[in-house]
Coordinates of C-alpha atoms in Angstrom, one line a residue:
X1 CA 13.6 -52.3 -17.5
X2 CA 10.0 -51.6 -17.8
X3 CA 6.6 -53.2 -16.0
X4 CA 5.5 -54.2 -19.4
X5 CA 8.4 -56.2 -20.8
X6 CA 7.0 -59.3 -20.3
X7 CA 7.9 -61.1 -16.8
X8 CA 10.1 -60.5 -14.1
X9 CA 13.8 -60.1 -14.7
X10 CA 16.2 -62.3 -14.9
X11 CA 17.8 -61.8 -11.3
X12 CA 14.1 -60.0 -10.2
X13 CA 14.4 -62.6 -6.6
X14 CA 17.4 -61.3 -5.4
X15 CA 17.0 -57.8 -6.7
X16 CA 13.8 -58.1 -4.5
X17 CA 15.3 -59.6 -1.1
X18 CA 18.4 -56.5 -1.6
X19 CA 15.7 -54.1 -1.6
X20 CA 13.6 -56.1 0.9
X21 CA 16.5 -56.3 3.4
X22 CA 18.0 -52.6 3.0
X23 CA 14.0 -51.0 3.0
X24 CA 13.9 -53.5 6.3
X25 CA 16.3 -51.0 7.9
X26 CA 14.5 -47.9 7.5
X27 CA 11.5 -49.9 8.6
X28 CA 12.9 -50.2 11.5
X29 CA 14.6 -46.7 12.0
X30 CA 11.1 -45.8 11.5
X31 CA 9.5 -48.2 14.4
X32 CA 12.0 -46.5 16.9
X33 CA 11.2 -43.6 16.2
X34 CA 7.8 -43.4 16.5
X35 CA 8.6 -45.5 19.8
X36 CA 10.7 -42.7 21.0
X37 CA 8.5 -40.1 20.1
X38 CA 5.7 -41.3 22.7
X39 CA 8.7 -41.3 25.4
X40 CA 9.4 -37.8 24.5
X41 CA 6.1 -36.4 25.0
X42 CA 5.4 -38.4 27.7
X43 CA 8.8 -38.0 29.7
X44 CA 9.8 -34.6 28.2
X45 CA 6.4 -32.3 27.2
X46 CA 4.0 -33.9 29.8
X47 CA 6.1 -35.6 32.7
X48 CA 3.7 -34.6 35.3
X49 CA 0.8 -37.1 36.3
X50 CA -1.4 -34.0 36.3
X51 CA -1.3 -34.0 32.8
X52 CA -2.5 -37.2 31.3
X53 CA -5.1 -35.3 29.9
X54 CA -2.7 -33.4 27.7
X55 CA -0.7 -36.5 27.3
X56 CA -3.9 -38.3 25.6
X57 CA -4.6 -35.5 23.9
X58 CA -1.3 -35.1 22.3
X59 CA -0.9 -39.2 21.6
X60 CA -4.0 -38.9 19.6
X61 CA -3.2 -36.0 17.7
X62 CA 0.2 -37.3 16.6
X63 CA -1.2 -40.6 15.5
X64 CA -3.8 -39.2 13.5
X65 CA -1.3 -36.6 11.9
X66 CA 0.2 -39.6 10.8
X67 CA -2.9 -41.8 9.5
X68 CA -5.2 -39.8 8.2
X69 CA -2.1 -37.7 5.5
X70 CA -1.0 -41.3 5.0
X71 CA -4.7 -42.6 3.6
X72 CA -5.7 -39.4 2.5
X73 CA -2.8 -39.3 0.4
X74 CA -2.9 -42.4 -1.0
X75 CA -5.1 -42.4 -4.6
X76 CA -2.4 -39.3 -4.9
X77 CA 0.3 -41.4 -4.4
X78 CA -1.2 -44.4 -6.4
X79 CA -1.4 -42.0 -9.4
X80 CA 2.2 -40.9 -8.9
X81 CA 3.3 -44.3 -8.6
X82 CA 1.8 -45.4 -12.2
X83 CA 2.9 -42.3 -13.5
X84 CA 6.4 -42.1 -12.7
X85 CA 9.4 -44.2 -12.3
X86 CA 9.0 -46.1 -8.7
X87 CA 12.5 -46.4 -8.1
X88 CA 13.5 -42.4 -8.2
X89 CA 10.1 -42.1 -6.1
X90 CA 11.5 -44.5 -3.5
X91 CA 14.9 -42.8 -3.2
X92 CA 12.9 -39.3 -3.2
X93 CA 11.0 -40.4 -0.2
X94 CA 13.9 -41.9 1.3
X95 CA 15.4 -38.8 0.8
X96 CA 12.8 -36.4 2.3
X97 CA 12.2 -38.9 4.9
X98 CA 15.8 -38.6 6.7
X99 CA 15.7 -34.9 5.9
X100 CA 12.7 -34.8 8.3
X101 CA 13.7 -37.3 10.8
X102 CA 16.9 -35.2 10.8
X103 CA 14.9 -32.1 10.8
X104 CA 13.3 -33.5 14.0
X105 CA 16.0 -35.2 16.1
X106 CA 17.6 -31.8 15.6
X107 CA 14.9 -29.9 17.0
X108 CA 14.4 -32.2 20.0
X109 CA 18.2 -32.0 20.7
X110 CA 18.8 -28.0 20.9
X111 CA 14.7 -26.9 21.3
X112 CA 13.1 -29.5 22.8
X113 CA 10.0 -28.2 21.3
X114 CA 6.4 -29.3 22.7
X115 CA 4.5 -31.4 20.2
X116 CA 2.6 -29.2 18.4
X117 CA 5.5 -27.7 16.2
X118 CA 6.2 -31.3 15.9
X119 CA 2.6 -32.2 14.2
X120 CA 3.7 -30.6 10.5
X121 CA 6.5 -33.2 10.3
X122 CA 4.7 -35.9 11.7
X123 CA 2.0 -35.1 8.7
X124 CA 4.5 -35.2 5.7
X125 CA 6.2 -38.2 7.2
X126 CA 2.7 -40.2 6.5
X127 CA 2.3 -38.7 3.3
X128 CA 5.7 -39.2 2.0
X129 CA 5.2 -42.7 3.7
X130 CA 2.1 -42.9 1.4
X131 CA 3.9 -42.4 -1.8
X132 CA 6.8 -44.9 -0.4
X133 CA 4.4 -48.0 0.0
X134 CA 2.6 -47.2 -3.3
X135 CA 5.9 -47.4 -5.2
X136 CA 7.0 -49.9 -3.3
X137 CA 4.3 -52.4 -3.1
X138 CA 4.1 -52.1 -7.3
X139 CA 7.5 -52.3 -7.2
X140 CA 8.5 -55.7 -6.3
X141 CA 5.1 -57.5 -8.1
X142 CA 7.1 -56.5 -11.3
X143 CA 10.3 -58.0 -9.4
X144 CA 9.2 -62.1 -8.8
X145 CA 6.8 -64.2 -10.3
X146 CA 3.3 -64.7 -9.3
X147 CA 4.2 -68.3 -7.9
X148 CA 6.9 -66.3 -5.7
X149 CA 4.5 -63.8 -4.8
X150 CA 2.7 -65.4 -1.6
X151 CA 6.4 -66.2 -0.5
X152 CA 7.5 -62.3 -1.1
X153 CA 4.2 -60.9 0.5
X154 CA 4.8 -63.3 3.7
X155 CA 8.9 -62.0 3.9
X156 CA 6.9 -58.3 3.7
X157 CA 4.5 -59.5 7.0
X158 CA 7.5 -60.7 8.5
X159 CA 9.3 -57.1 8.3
X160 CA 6.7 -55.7 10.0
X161 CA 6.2 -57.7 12.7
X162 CA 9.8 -58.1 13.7
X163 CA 9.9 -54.0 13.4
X164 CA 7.4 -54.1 16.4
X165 CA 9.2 -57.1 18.3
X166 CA 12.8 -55.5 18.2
X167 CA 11.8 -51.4 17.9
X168 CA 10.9 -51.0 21.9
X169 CA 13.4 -52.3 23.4
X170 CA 16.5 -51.4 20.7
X171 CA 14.6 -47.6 21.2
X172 CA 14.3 -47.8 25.4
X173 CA 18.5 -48.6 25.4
X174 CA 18.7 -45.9 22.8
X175 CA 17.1 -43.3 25.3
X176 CA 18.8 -44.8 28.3
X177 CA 21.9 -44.0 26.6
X178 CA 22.2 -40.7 28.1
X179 CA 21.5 -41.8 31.8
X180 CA 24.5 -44.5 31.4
X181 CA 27.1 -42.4 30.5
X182 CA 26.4 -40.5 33.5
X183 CA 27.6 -43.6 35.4
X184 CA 30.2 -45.2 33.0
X185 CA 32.6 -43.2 35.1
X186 CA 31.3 -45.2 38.4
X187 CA 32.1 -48.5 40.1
X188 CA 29.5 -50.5 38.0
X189 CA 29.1 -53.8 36.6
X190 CA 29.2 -52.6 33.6
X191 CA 32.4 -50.2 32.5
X192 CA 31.9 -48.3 30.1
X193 CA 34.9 -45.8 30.3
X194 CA 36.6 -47.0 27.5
X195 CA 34.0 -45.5 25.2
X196 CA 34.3 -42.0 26.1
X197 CA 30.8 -41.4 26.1
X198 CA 31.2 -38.1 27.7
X199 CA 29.4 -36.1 25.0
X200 CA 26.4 -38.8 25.4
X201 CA 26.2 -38.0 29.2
X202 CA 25.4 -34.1 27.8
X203 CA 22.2 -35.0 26.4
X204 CA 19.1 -35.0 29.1
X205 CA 17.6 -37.9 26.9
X206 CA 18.3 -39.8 23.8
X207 CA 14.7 -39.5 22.3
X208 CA 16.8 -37.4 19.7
X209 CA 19.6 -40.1 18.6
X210 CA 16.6 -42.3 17.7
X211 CA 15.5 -40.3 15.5
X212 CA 19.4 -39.5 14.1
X213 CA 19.6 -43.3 13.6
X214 CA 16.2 -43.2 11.4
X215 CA 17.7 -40.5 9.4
X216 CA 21.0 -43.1 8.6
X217 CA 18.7 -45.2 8.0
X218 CA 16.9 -43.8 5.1
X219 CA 20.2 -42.9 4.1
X220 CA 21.8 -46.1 3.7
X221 CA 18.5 -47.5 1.9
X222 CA 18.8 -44.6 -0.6
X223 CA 22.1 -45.7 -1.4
X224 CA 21.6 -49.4 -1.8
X225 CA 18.4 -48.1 -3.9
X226 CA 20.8 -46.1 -6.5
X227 CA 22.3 -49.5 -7.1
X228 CA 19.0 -51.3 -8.4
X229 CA 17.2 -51.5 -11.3
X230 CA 13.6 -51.8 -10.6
X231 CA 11.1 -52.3 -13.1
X232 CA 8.4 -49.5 -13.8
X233 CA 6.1 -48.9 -16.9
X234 CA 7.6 -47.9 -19.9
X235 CA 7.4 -44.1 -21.3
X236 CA 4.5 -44.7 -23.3
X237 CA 2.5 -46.1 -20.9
X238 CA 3.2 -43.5 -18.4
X239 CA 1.9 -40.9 -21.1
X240 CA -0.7 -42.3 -21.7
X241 CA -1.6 -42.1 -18.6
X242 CA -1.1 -38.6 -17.8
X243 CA -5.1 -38.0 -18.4
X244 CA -6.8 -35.8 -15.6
X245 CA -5.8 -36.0 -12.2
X246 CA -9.3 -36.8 -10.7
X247 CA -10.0 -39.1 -13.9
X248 CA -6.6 -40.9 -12.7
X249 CA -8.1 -41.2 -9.2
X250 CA -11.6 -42.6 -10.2
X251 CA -10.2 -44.7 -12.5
X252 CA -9.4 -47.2 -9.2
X253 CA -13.0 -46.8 -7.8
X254 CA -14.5 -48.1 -11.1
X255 CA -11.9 -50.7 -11.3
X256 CA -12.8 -52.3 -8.2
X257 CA -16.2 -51.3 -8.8
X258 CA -16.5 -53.3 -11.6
X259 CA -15.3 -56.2 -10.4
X260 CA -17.3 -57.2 -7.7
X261 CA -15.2 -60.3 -5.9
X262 CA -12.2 -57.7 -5.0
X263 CA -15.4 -55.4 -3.8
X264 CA -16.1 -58.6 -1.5
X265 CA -12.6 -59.2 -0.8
X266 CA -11.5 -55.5 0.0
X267 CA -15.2 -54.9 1.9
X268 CA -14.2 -58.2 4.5
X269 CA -10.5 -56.0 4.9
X270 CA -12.6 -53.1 6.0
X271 CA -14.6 -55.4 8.5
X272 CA -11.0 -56.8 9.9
X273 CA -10.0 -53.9 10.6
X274 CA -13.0 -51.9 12.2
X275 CA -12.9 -55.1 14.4
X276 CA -9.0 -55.5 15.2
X277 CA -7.9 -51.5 14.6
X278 CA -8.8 -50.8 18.5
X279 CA -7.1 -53.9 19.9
X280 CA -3.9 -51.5 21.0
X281 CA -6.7 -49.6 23.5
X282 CA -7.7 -52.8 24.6
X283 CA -4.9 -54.6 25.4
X284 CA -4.3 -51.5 28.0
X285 CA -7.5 -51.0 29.4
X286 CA -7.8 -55.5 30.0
X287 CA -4.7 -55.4 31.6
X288 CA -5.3 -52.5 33.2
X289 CA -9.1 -53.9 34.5
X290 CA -9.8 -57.3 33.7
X291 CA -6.5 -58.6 34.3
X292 CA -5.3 -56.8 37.1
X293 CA -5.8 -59.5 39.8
X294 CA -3.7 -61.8 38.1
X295 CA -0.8 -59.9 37.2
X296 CA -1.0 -58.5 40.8
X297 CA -0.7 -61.7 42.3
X298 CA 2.0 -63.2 40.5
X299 CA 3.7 -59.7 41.8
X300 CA 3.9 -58.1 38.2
X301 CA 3.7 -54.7 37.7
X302 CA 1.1 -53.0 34.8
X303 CA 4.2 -51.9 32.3
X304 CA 5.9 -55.6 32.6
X305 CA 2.3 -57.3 32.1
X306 CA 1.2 -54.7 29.1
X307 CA 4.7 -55.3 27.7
X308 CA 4.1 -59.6 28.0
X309 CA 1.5 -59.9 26.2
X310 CA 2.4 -57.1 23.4
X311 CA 5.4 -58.8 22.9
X312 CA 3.6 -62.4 22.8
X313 CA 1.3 -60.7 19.8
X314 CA 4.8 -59.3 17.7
X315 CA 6.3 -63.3 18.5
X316 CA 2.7 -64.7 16.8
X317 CA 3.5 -62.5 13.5
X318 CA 7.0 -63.1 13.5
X319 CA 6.0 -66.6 13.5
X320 CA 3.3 -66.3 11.2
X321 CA 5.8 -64.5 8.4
X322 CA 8.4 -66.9 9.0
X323 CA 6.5 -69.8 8.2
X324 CA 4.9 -68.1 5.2
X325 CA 7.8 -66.9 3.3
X326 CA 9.2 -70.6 4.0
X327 CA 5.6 -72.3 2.6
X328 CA 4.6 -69.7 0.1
X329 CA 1.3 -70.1 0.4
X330 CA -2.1 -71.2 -1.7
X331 CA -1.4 -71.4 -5.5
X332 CA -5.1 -72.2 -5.8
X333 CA -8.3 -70.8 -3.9
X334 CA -5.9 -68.2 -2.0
X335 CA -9.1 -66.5 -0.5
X336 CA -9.0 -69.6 1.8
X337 CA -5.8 -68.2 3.0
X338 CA -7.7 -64.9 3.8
X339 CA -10.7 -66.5 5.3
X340 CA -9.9 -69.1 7.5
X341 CA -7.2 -67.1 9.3
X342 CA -9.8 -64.3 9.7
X343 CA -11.8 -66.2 11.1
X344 CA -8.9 -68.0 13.5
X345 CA -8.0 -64.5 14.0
X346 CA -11.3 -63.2 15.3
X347 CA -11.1 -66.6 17.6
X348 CA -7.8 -65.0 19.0
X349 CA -9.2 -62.2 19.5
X350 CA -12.6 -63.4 21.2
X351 CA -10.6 -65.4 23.6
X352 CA -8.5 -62.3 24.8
X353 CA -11.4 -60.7 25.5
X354 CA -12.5 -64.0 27.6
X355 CA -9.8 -64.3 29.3
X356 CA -8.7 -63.3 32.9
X357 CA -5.8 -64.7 33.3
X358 CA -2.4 -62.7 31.7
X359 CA -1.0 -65.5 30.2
X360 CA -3.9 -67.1 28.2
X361 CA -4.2 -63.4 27.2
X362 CA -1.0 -63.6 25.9
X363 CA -1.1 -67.0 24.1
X364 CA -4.7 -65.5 22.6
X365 CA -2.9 -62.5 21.2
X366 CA 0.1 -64.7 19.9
X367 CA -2.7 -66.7 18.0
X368 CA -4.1 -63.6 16.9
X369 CA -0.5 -62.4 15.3
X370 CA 0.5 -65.5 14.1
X371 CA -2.9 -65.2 11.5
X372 CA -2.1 -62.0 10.2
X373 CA 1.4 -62.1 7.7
X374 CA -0.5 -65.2 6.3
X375 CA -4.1 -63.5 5.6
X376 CA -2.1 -60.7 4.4
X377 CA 0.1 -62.3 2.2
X378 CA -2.3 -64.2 0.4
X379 CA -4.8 -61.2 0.2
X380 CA -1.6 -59.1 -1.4
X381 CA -1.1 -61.9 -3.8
X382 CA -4.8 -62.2 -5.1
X383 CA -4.7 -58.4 -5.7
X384 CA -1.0 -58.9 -7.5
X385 CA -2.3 -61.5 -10.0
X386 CA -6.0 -59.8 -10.7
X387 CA -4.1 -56.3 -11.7
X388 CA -1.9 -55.1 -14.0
X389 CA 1.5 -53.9 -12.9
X390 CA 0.9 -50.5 -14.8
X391 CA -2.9 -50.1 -12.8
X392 CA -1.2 -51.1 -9.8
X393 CA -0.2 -48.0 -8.3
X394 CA -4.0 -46.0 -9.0
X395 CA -6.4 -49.3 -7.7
X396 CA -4.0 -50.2 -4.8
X397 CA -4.1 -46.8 -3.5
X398 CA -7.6 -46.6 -3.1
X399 CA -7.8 -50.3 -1.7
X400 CA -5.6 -48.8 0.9
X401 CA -7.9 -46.1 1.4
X402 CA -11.1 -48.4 1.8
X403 CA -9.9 -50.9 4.0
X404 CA -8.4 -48.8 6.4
X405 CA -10.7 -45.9 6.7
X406 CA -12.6 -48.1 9.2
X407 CA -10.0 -48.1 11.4
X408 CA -10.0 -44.5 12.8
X409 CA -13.5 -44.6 12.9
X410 CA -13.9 -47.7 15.1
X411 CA -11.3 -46.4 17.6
X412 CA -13.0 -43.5 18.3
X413 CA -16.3 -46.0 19.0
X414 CA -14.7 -48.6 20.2
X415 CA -13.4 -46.2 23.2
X416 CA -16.6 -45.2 24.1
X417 CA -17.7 -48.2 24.1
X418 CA -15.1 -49.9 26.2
X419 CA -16.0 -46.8 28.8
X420 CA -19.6 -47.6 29.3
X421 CA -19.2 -51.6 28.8
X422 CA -16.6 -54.1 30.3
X423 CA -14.1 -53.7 27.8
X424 CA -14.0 -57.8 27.2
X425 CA -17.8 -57.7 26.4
X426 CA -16.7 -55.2 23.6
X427 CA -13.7 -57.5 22.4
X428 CA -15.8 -60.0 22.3
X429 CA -19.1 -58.6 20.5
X430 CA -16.7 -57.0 17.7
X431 CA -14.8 -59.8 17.1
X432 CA -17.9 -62.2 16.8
X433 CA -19.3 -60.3 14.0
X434 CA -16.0 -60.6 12.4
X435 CA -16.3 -64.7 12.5
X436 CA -19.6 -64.7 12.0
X437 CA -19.0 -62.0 8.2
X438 CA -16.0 -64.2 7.1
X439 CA -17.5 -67.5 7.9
X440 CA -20.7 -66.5 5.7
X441 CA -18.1 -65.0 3.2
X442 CA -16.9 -69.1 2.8
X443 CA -20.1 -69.8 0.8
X444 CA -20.1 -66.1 -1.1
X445 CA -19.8 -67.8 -4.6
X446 CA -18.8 -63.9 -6.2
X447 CA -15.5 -63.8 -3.7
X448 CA -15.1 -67.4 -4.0
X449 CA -14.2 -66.1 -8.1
X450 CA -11.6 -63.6 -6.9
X451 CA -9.0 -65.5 -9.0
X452 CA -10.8 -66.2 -11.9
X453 CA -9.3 -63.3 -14.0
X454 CA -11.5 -64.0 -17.5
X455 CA -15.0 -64.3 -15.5
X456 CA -13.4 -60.8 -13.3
X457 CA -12.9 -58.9 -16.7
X458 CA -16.0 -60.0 -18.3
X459 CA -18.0 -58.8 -16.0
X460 CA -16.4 -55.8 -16.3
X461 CA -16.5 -55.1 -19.4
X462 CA -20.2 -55.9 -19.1
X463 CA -20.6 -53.0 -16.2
X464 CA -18.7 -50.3 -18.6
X465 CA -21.1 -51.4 -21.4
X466 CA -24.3 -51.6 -19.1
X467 CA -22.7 -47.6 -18.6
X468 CA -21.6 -46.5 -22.1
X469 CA -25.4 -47.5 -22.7
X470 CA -27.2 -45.6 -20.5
X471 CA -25.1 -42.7 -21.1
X472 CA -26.0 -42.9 -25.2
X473 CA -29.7 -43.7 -23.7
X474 CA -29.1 -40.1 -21.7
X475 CA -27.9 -38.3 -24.7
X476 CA -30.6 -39.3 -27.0

């Protein structure tokens, strides 16, 4: 079945929860690992508190490996996406994917290399992530109708955030393995002899089975995914798209470009997430600062506190996606359903940085999480209607690559910051000008046409004639 055939498929709603539900495992695979990873360069490359430097060093390095192949390699994978069919590039990347994560279990198990023979791998598991998301997010907008869409975009939030609730502590009993199979033997509460387990108590650390799991992981979703029939567009169109590869590229600025509401729409993203990107550096240095009295006195220590409140914020968007995919969201006017949780989102966030007590921390960061699946969702859906399945892959790509190019970028300040300011002053100050932009954006009467496709592609098609004549004005 093709894109272009006229609607979603008969049986497009359960073909899209199958691959929703088996893509949900990798997700997760995915969330351990990279959870296990930090344990192994913490407790394996850099165990000594001498080196936190290193450590730091090391965390940053493997996170931008990971972001900046995974943006920079999105209008590629956009292209690829429109070009080719999205369900062999899905089971490609699934492929690679648990051919790395294999690759790199392996390595930790018999080499225990340090981290930065690690980096490659790290890299081309964000780009091949890159091209996964582009065909996958194209993928199931040809799978359910637009009316579904909210409802499939708010089951997508909810993946994610349950990914973060579940992945530490599934991936600190998967590296604890190790340490109790040395004691299954012993007088314990718990007996484990039964298991034989003796090949588990071999291994220093199970940082490596983590990442064996991901591989099975991607395994299983590739052969689910060799089972479904997923919509992409038809041979024709995909030649006639096969123009120049840079053409193929700029071909999403000017779309967005020319429509200036999903400009608006994708410029307030790129706001969000210069405002909320650092919140991960926050939330350690306010507990570790502003908040320390509290926890102290109610005899917590930092890890139990920092992991309170991070798991508070993963409860809010587990929350948040659970009661979107059952409402569905705004069939009309969804920017309201981007707005007005920004702008309860940046409250969320302004209160954390009020706060100095752990637990209205906690309940501000559960209010910030509980916004996001649902601003998200109806943001995904507004793009899903306003673009053609067959342009999807090229203009979503660079939407990716607008919005989150902030991100890096305000990390990077926002640490500085944090370091010469109290770090709640900065929470505070960024996310005010975030409800202070959306709440202006509420009276915008270009973004507040977002969903008006004719007016969106006549002023279009006015741009690219305001263009074709000044070019013929050029020439003459």
């Amino acid at each position: 079945m093709t894109a272009d055939s006229g609607g979603p498929p008969l049986h497009g709603w359960r073909t899209f929860v199958t691959l929703w539900s088996t893509q949900s495992v990798s997700v997760l695979g995915s969330a351990l690992a990279a959870f296990a990873f930090n344990i192994y360069l913490a407790q394996t490359v850099f165990p000594l508190a001498s080196q936190k430097p290193q450590l730091a060093l090391a965390l940053s390095v493997t996170a931008l490996a990971f972001t900046l192949t995974a943006m920079l390699g999105a209008p590629l994978a956009g292209v690829w996406a429109d070009r080719h069919d999205r369900r062999k590039t899905m089971l490609g990347c699934d492929l690679i994917s648990a051919a790395v994560s294999l690759a790199i279990g392996l390595l930790m198990l018999y080499l225990r290399p340090s981290f930065w023979p690690l980096i490659p791998l790290v890299a081309v598991t964000g780009l091949i992530g890159s091209f996964h998301i582009s065909a996958f997010d194209t993928s199931y907008a040809t799978l359910v109708s637009k009316a579904q869409l909210p409802r499939a975009n708010g089951m997508m939030q909810t993946l994610q955030s349950l990914s973060g609730l579940a992945s530490p502590a599934i991936a600190a009993a998967i590296v604890a393995l190790p340490a109790l199979a040395h004691s299954s033997g012993e007088a314990t509460w718990l007996d484990l002899s039964w298991l034989n387990l003796s090949w588990l108590a071999e291994l220093q650390s199970g940082v490596p089975l983590a990442f064996l799991i991901d591989a099975a992981s991607f395994l299983f979703s590739a052969a689910v995914l060799m089972r479904l029939v997923i919509p992409s567009p038809s041979a024709d169109i995909q030649q006639a798209q096969r123009r120049n590869l840079l053409a193929d590229i700029g071909f999403g600025w000017r779309y967005i470009l020319d429509r200036r509401p999903l400009l608006w729409l994708l410029l307030t993203f790129a706001l969000a997430n210069f405002v909320t990107w650092p919140l991960s550096v926050f939330e350690t240095l306010m507990v570790k600062y502003q908040l320390a009295p509290d926890w102290q006195a109610r005899g917590y220590t930092f890890a139990t506190a920092l992991a309170l409140i991070t798991t508070l914020g993963s409860v809010g968007g587990v929350l948040g996606g659970v009661f979107m995919s059952a409402w569905g969201g705004l069939q009309r006017r969804r920017v309201l359903g981007v707005l007005v949780p920004l702008i309860v989102m940046g409250l969320g966030q302004f209160l954390f940085g009020l706060s100095q007590h752990l637990y209205f921390s906690g309940a501000a960061l559960l209010l910030f999480g509980l916004t996001s699946p649902i601003l998200n969702a109806h943001s995904q859906a507004i793009w899903q209607g306003q673009v053609p399945t067959a342009l999807q892959g090229r203009v979503f790509s660079v939407r990716r690559l607008i919005a989150q190019f902030t991100g890096p970028v305000s990390i990077a300040l926002a640490s500085v910051a944090a370091g010469a300011l109290p770090v709640g002053w900065v929470v505070m100050g960024l996310s005010s000008v975030l409800i202070v932009f959306c709440a202006a954006q509420l009276f915008n009467p270009a973004l507040r046409r977002v969903e008006d496709n004719t007016w969106l592609e006549q002023e279009a098609a006015r741009r690219q004639q305001g263009r074709a004549a000044q070019v013929i004005v050029g020439l003459s």
